[in-house]
PDB file of C-alpha atoms and ligand atoms in Angstrom:
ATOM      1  CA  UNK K 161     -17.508 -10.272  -2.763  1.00 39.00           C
ATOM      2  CA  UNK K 162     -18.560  -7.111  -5.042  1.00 47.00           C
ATOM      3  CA  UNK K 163     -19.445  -5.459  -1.612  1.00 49.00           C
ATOM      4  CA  UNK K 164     -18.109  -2.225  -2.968  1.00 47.00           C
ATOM      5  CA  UNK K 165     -18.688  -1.005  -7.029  1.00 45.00           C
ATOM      6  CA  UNK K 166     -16.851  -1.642  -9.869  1.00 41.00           C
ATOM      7  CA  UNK K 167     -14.783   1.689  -8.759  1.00 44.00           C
ATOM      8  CA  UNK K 168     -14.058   0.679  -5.204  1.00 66.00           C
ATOM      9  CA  UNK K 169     -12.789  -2.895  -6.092  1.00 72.00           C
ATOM     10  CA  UNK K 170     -10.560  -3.123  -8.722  1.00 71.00           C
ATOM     11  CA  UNK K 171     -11.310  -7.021  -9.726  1.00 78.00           C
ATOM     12  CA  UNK K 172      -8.667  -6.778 -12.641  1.00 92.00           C
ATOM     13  CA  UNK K 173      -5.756  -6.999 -10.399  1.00 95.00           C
ATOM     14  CA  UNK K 174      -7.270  -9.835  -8.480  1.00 95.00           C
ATOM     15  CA  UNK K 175      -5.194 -12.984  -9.460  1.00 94.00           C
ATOM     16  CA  UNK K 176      -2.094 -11.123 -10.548  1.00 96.00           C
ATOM     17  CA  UNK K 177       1.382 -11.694  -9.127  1.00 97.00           C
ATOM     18  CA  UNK K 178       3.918  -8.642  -9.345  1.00 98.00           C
ATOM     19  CA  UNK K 179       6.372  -7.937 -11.705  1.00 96.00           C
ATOM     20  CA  UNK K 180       8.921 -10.246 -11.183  1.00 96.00           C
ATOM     21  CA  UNK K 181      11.360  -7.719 -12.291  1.00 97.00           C
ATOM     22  CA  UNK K 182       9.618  -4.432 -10.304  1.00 97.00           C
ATOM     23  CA  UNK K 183      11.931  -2.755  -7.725  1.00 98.00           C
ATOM     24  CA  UNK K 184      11.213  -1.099  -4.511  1.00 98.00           C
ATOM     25  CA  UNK K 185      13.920   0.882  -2.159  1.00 98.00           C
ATOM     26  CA  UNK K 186      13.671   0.887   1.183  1.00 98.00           C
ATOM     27  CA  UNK K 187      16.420   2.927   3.755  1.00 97.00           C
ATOM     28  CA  UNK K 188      18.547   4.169   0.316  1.00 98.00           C
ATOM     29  CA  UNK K 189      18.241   3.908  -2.830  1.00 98.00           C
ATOM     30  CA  UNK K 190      21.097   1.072  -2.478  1.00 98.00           C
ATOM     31  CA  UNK K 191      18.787  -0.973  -0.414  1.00 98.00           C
ATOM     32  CA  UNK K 192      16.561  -2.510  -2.844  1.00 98.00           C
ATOM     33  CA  UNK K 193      14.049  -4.914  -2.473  1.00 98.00           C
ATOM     34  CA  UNK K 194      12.332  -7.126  -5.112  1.00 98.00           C
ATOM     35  CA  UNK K 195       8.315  -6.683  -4.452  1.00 98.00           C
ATOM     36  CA  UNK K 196       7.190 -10.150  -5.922  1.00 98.00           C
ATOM     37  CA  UNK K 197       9.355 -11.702  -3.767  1.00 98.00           C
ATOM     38  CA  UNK K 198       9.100  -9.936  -0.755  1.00 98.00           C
ATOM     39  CA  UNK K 199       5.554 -10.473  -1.153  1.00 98.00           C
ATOM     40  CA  UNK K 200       5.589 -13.749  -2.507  1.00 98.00           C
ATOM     41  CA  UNK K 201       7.468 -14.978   0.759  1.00 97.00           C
ATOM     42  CA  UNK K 202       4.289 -14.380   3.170  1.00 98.00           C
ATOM     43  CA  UNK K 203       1.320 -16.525   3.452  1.00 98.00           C
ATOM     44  CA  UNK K 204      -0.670 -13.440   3.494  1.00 98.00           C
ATOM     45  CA  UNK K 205      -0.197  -9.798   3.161  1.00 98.00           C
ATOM     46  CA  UNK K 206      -1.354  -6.167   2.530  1.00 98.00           C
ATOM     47  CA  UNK K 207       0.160  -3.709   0.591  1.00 98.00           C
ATOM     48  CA  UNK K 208      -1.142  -0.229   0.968  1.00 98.00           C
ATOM     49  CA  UNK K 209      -0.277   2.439  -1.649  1.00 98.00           C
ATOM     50  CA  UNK K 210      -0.441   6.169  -0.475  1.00 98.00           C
ATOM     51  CA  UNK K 211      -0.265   9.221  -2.519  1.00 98.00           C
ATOM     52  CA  UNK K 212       2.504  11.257  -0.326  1.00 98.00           C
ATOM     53  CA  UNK K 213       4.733  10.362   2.715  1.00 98.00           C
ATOM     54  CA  UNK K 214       4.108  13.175   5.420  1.00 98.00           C
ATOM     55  CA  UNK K 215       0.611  14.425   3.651  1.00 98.00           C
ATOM     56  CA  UNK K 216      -1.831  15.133   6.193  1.00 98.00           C
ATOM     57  CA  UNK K 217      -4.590  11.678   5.200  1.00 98.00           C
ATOM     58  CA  UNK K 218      -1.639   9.657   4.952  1.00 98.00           C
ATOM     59  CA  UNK K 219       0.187  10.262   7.850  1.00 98.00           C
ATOM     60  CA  UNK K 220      -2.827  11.364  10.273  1.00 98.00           C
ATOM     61  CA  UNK K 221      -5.252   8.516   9.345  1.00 98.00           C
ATOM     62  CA  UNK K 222      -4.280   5.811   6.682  1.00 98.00           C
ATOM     63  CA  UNK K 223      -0.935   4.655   8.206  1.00 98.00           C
ATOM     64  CA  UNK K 224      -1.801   4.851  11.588  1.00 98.00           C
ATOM     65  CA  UNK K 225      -5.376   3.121  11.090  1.00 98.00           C
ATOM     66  CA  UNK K 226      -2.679   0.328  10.132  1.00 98.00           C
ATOM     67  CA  UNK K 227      -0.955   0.370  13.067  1.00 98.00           C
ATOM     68  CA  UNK K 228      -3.319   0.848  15.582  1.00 98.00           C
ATOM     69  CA  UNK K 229      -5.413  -2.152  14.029  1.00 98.00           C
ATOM     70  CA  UNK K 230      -2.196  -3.871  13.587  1.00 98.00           C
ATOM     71  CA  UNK K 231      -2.691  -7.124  16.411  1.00 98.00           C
ATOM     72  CA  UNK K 232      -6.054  -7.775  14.759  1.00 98.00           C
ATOM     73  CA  UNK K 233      -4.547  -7.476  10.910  1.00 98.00           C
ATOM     74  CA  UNK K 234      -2.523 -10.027  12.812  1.00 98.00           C
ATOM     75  CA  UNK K 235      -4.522 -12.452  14.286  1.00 98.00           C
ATOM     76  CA  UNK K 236      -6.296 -12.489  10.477  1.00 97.00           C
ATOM     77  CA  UNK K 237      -3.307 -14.221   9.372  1.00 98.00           C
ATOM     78  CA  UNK K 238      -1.800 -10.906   7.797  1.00 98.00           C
ATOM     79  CA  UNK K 239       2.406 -11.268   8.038  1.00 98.00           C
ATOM     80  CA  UNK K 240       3.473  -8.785   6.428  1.00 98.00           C
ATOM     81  CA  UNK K 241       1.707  -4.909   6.501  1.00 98.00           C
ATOM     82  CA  UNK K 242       3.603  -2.510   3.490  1.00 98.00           C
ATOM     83  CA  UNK K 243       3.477   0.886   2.237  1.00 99.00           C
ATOM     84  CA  UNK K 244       4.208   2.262  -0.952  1.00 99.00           C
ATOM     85  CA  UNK K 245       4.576   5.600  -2.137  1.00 99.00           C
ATOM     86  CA  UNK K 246       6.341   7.427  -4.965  1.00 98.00           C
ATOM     87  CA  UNK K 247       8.621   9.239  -3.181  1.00 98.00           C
ATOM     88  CA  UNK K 248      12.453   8.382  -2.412  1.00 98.00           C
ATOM     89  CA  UNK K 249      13.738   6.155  -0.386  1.00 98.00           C
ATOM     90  CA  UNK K 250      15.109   8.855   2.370  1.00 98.00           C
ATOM     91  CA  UNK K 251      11.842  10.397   2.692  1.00 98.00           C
ATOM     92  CA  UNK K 252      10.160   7.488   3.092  1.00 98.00           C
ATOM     93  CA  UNK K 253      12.677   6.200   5.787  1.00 98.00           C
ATOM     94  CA  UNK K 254      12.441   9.278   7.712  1.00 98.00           C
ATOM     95  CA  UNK K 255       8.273   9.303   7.352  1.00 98.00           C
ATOM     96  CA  UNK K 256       8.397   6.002   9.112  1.00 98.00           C
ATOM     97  CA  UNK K 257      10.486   7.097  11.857  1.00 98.00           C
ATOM     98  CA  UNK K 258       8.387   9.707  12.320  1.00 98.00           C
ATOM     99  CA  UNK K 259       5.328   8.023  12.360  1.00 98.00           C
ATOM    100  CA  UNK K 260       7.351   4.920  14.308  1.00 98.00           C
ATOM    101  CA  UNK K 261       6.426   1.829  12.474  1.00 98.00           C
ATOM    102  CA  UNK K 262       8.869   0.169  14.010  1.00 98.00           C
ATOM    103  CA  UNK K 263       8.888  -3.387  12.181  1.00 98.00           C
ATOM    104  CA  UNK K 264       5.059  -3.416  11.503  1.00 98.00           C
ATOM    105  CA  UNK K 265       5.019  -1.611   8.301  1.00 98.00           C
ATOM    106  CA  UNK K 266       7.546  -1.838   6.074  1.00 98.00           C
ATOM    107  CA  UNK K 267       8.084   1.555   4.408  1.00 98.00           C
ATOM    108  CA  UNK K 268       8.792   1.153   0.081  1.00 99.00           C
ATOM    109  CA  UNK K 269       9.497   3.986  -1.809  1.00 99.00           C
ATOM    110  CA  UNK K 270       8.910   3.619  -5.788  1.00 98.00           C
ATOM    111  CA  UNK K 271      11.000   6.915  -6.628  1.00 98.00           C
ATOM    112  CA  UNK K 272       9.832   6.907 -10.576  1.00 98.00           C
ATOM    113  CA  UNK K 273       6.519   5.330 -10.178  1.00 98.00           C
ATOM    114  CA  UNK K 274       7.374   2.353 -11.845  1.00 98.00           C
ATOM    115  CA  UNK K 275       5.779   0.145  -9.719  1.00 98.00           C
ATOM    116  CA  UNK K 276       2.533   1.569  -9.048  1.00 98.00           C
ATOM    117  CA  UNK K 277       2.201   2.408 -13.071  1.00 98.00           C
ATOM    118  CA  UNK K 278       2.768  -1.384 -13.834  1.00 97.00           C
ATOM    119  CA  UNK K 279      -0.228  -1.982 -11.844  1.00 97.00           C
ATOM    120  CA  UNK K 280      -2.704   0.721 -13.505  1.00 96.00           C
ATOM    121  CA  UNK K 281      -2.693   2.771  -9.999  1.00 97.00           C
ATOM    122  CA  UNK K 282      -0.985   6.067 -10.835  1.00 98.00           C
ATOM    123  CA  UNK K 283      -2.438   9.304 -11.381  1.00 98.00           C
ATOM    124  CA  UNK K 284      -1.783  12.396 -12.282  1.00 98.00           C
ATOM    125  CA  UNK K 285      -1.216  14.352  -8.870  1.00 98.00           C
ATOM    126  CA  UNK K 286       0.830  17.279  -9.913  1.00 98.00           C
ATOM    127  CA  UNK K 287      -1.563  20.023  -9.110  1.00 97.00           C
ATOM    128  CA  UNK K 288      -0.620  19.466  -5.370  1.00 97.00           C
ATOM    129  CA  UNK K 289       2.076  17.016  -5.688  1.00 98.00           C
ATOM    130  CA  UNK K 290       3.891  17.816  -8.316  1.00 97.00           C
ATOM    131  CA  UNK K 291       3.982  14.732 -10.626  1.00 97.00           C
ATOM    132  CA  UNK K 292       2.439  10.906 -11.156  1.00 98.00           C
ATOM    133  CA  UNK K 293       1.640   9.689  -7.523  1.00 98.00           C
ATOM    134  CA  UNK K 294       0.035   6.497  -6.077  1.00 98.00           C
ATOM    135  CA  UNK K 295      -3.553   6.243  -5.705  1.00 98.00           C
ATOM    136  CA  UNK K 296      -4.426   5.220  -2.296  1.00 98.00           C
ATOM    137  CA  UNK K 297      -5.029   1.678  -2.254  1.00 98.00           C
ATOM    138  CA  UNK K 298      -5.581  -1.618  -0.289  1.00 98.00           C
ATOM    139  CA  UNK K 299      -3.981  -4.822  -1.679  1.00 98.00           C
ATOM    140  CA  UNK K 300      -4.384  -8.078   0.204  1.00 97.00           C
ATOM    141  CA  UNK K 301      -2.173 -11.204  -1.106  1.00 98.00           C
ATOM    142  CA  UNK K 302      -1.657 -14.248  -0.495  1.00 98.00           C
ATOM    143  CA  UNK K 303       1.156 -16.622  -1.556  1.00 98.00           C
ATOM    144  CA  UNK K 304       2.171 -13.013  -3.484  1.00 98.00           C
ATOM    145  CA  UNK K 305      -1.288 -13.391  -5.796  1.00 98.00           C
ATOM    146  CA  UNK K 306      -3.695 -10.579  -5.258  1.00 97.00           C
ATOM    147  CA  UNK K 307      -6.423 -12.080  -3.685  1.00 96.00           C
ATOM    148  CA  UNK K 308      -8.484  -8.329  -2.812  1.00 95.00           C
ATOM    149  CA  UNK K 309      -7.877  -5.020  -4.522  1.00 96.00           C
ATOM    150  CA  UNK K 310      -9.472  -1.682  -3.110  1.00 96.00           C
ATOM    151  CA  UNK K 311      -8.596   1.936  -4.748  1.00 96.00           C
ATOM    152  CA  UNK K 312     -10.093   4.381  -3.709  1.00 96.00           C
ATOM    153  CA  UNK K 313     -12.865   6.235  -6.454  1.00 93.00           C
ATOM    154  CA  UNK K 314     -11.417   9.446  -6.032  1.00 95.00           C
ATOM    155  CA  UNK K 315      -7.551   8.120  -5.680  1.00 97.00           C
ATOM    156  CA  UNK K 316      -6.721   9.954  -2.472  1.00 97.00           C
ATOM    157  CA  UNK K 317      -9.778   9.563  -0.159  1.00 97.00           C
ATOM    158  CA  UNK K 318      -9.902   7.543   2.994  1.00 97.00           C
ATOM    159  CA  UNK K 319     -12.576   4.998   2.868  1.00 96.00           C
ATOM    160  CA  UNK K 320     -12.423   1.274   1.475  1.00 96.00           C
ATOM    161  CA  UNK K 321      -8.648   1.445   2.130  1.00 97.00           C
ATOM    162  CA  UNK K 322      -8.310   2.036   5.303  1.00 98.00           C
ATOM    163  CA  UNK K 323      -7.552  -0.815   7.855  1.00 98.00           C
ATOM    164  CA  UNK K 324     -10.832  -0.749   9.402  1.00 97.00           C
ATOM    165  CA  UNK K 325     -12.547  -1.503   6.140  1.00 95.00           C
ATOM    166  CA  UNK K 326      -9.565  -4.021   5.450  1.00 96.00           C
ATOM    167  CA  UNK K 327     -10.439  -6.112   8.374  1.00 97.00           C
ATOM    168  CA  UNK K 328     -13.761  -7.209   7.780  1.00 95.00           C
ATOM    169  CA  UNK K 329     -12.388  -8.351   4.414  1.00 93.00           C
ATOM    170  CA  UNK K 330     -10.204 -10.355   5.524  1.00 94.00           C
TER     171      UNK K 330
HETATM  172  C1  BEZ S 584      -3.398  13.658   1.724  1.00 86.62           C
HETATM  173  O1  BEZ S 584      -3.548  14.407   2.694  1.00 86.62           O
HETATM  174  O2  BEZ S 584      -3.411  12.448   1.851  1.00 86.62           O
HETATM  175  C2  BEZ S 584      -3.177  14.262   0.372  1.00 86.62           C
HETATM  176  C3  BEZ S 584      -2.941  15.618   0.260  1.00 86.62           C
HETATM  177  C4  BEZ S 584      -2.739  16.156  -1.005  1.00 86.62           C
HETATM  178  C5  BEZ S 584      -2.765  15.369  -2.118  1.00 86.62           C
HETATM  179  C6  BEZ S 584      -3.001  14.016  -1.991  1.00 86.62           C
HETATM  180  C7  BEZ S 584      -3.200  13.450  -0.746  1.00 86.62           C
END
């Protein structure tokens, strides 16, 4: 559904798969994790892209919003809640301890932007960030195909990404 416009929804990333050769970290940069398969391996699934571990709309509203809605993302069917950001992997470890996600998000850091790029959802953040970060976005998949893609029109707000929007698209 074209609920949202043309800039809220991004329909040309609905149907893709991802790069079968992209590579997340996780805990290290040692502790890699293929996305298309990770992905690929739950019936359904949202990815979330943020611009910055520990900046304040990412770790005040966005994440939490996913963990505080996480039993309902849930009983939708959702298996597997992750997070992406271009930042490295021992920043984005230590963000999810701090924001204790426990198992419900899994925490992916994209150190050169790779990832997000490959998908068309960088931009140029280096006024306050200091380089290419993610937009903040809202991926739902399922069987590792996009099946809903929501970027925020501004690439850092909080609106059609957050899990409260999420949920009555799912
Ligand atoms: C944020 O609070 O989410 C944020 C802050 C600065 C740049 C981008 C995002």
């Amino acid at each position: 559904m074209l609920r949202a416009s043309r800039v809220l929804f991004s329909s040309n990333l609905v149907s893709k798969s991802f790069n079968s050769a992209s590579v997340l970290q996780r805990s290290s940069p040692a502790d890699t994790v293929n996305p298309a398969e990770l992905f690929g391996s739950a019936k359904k699934a949202v990815l979330i892209g943020v611009p910055g571990a520990f900046t304040p709309g990412c770790s005040k509203t966005h994440v939490p919003g996913y963990l505080k809605h996480y039993d309902e993302l849930k009983n939708k069917g959702v298996e597997l809640i992750g997070c992406v950001s271009v930042n490295d992997a021992f920043v984005m470890d230590a963000w999810g301890k701090d924001l204790n996600v426990g198992d419900k998000v899994t925490m992916l850091a994209d150190p050169q932007g790779k990832f997000v790029k490959d998908l068309g959802l960088d931009f140029d953040a280096s006024a306050a960030l200091g380089g290419h970060r993610s937009k903040r976005f809202a991926l739902v998949l399922e069987n590792g195909k996009i099946t809903k893609a929501f970027v925020e029109p501004n690439n850092t707000g909080l609106s059609v990404t957050l899990a409260e929007n999420l949920l009555k698209e799912l």
